[in-house]
Steps between C-alpha positions, in 0.01 A plus 500: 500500500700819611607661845658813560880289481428396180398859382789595666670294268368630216536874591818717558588550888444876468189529301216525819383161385395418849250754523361519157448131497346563857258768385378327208413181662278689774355700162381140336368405809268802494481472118358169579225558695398781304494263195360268709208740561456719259245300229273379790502828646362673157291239416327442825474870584420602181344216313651620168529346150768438242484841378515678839781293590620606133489905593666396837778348359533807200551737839699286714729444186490888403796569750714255296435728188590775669819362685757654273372844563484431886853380478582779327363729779709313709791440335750690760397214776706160489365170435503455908311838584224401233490169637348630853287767349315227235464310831365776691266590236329092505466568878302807509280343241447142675413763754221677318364174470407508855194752370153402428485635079302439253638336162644808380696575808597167539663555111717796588623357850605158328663742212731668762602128610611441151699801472694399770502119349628685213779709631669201676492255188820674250731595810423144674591349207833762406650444874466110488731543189710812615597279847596197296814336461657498183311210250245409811225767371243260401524330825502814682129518374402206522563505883268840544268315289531257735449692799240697404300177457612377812362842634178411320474151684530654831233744406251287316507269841432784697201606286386131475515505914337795538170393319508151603555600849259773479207307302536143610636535903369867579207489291532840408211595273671853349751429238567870442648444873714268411632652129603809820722293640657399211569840379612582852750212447635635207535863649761388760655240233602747251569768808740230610635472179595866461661477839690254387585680154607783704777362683671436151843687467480592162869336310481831237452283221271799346779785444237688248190550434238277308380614163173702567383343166664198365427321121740391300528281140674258640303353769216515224487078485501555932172751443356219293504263702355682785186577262451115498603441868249787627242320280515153614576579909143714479297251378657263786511762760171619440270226409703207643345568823170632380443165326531324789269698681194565259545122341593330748428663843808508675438646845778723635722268702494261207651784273722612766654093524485472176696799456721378774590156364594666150722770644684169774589356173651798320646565797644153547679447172267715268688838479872387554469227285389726224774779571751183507369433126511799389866537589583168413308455117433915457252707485349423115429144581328564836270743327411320209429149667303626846251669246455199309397303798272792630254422182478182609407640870287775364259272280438235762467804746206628296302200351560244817144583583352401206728171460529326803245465808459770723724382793764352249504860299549671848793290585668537126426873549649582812801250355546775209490769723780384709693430164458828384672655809745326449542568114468871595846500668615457110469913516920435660578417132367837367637728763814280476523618125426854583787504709766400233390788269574738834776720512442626858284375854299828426459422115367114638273640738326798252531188266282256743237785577436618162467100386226514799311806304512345190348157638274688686407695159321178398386397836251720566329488205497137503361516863132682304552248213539208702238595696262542206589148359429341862152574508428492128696173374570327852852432646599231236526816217676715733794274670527354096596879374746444789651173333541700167628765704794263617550322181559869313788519814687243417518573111613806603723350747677363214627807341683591794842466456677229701701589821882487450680208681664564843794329609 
């Protein structure tokens, strides 16, 4: 699995590996139970449909648009400083969530989460490569990949306890109670997880200041291949979980194990293993083969239902799901190749958020699409656009050039 003497390994003495690795593991664990809650909260509170949870999504994913240009508003803070304040930002809104709202409200508080979400994603990403010893990069991500979805363990248990404890042994009859606790939980998580951030010493590995805007021709194939990533993790991210509650009425604590057991097993071996890959066979052939086996994943994700029995398709579905966390750690690969175009740390990490805008670019208006094809063509249409989605990936994939060999 990974510890904090194997990261060590991995990372250079003086990098503030310690406490990074430290931070983010208590920010998956409140990452967790916020995924963990999050599409029983809407849906229970809010009873919505595929095309509510469509204009949810566009807004939740309109902060990734915009991340370049908050970046670039930013772009005198380090990679550590905007670390904390993304962090801060998801606290104040799990906060918010504390407060009665109608749908509306609800939309704009679950926004501000997102920005936060948002903010941490490019620098997490560009200090798990900047601390990395020389050729141990992929690894290096693999293990916060790893973490994180140890983090997400912890806090899909908790959420899991919390309702089971609170349903079946206190009998409590308000689940608006017990979604309060969880948010409550996740408030002194992530304030944890600043604290922890805080008490980095920063090594000075960021002697300048990032690009405020950063696009260049030749991360154009990089760009690319975010437009396909951003399309295939929405229609996963979105609906994954919204199929298994509108089709097949998973109650909250079965989402929040299920989510659980998927992020224990890219914790396990999922994300190193798939860092390890990518440094050992490159970059081009982890992107090109992890897409072909998502079609695969994607079709039997969508038509299970109408294939197999009821309690059979539940089983092959939840199956996919877990497969397709997995496959998601393939994303290494592409930030991997993004980094051997970089001249600079502060090139890699304008680099990493402006790949973010341009997946996002796609995302949200695949969030109203997919939404749209839900409820007018069923999930079978929607998680099958998906499969063609991947397929287009990996032909794509192709035309990437190949990594040069390393001694």
């Amino acid at each position: 699995m990974f510890s904090l003497k194997t990261y060590g390994s991995v990372c250079r003495p003086d990098s503030g590996w310690a406490a990074f690795f430290t931070s983010i593991l208590v920010w998956g664990i409140g990452m967790g139970c916020f995924q963990a809650t999050f599409n029983n909260f809407i849906v229970e509170t809010y009873a919505i449909g595929g095309v509510d949870r469509g204009v949810l999504e566009f807004m939740r994913e309109t902060p990734g648009v915009c991340l370049i240009a908050i970046l670039a508003l930013l772009h005198k803070f380090t990679d550590w400083q905007i670390l904390r304040i993304g962090t801060l930002i998801s606290l104040a809104a799990a906060g918010l969530l504390l407060i009665p709202v109608p749908w509306m409200g609800a939309i704009v508080f679950i926004t501000i989460w997102a920005l936060g979400e948002h903010l941490v994603m490019p620098v997490r990403q560009s200090l798990a490569l900047s601390i990395a010893r020389e050729g141990k990069s992929g690894e290096s991500l693999g293990i916060v990949t790893s973490a994180i979805n140890a983090g997400t363990v912890v806090g899909s248990l908790l959420v899991a306890a919390v309702f089971f404890m609170g349903t079946r042994v206190l009998s409590v009859e308000s689940q608006r109670l017990l979604y309060d606790i969880v948010w409550c939980l996740i408030v002194l998580l992530l304030g944890a997880s600043v604290w922890f951030g805080g008490r980095v010493k920063e090594p000075g590995v960021q002697g300048k200041p990032r690009p405020s805007f950063y696009f260049r021709r030749k991360y154009s194939k990089f760009y690319a291949l975010e437009l396909f990533y951003g399309a295939r993790k929405q229609v996963f991210f979105t609906f994954g979980p919204f199929v298994l509650i509108k089709l097949y009425g998973m109650e909250t604590k079965d989402v929040a194990l299920l989510f659980g057991i998927s992020a224990f097993l890219t914790a396990l071996w999922g994300g190193r293993l798939i860092g390890r890959l990518t440094d050992r066979w490159g970059y081009r052939n982890v992107m090109v083969w992890d897409t072909v086996i998502l079609f695969f994943v994607c079709l039997l994700y969508g038509f299970a239902k109408d294939i197999f029995p009821p309690k059979i398709a539940l089983g092959i579905v939840c199956v996919n799901y877990i497969l397709d966390a997995i496959l998601s750690n393939a994303s290494i690969a592409t930030n991997l190749y993004a980094r051997t175009l970089s001249d600079s740390q502060e090139e890699l990490t304008a680099t990493l958020s402006s790949g973010i805008s341009v997946n996002h670019v796609i995302t949200v208006f695949y969030a109203l699409l997919g939404g749209w094809i839900f409820d007018a063509f069923g999930a079978g249409v929607l998680f099958a656009t998906a499969g063609v989605m991947a397929l287009a990936n990996s032909a794509f994939a192709l035309t990437v050039p190949k990594p040069a060999p390393r001694n």
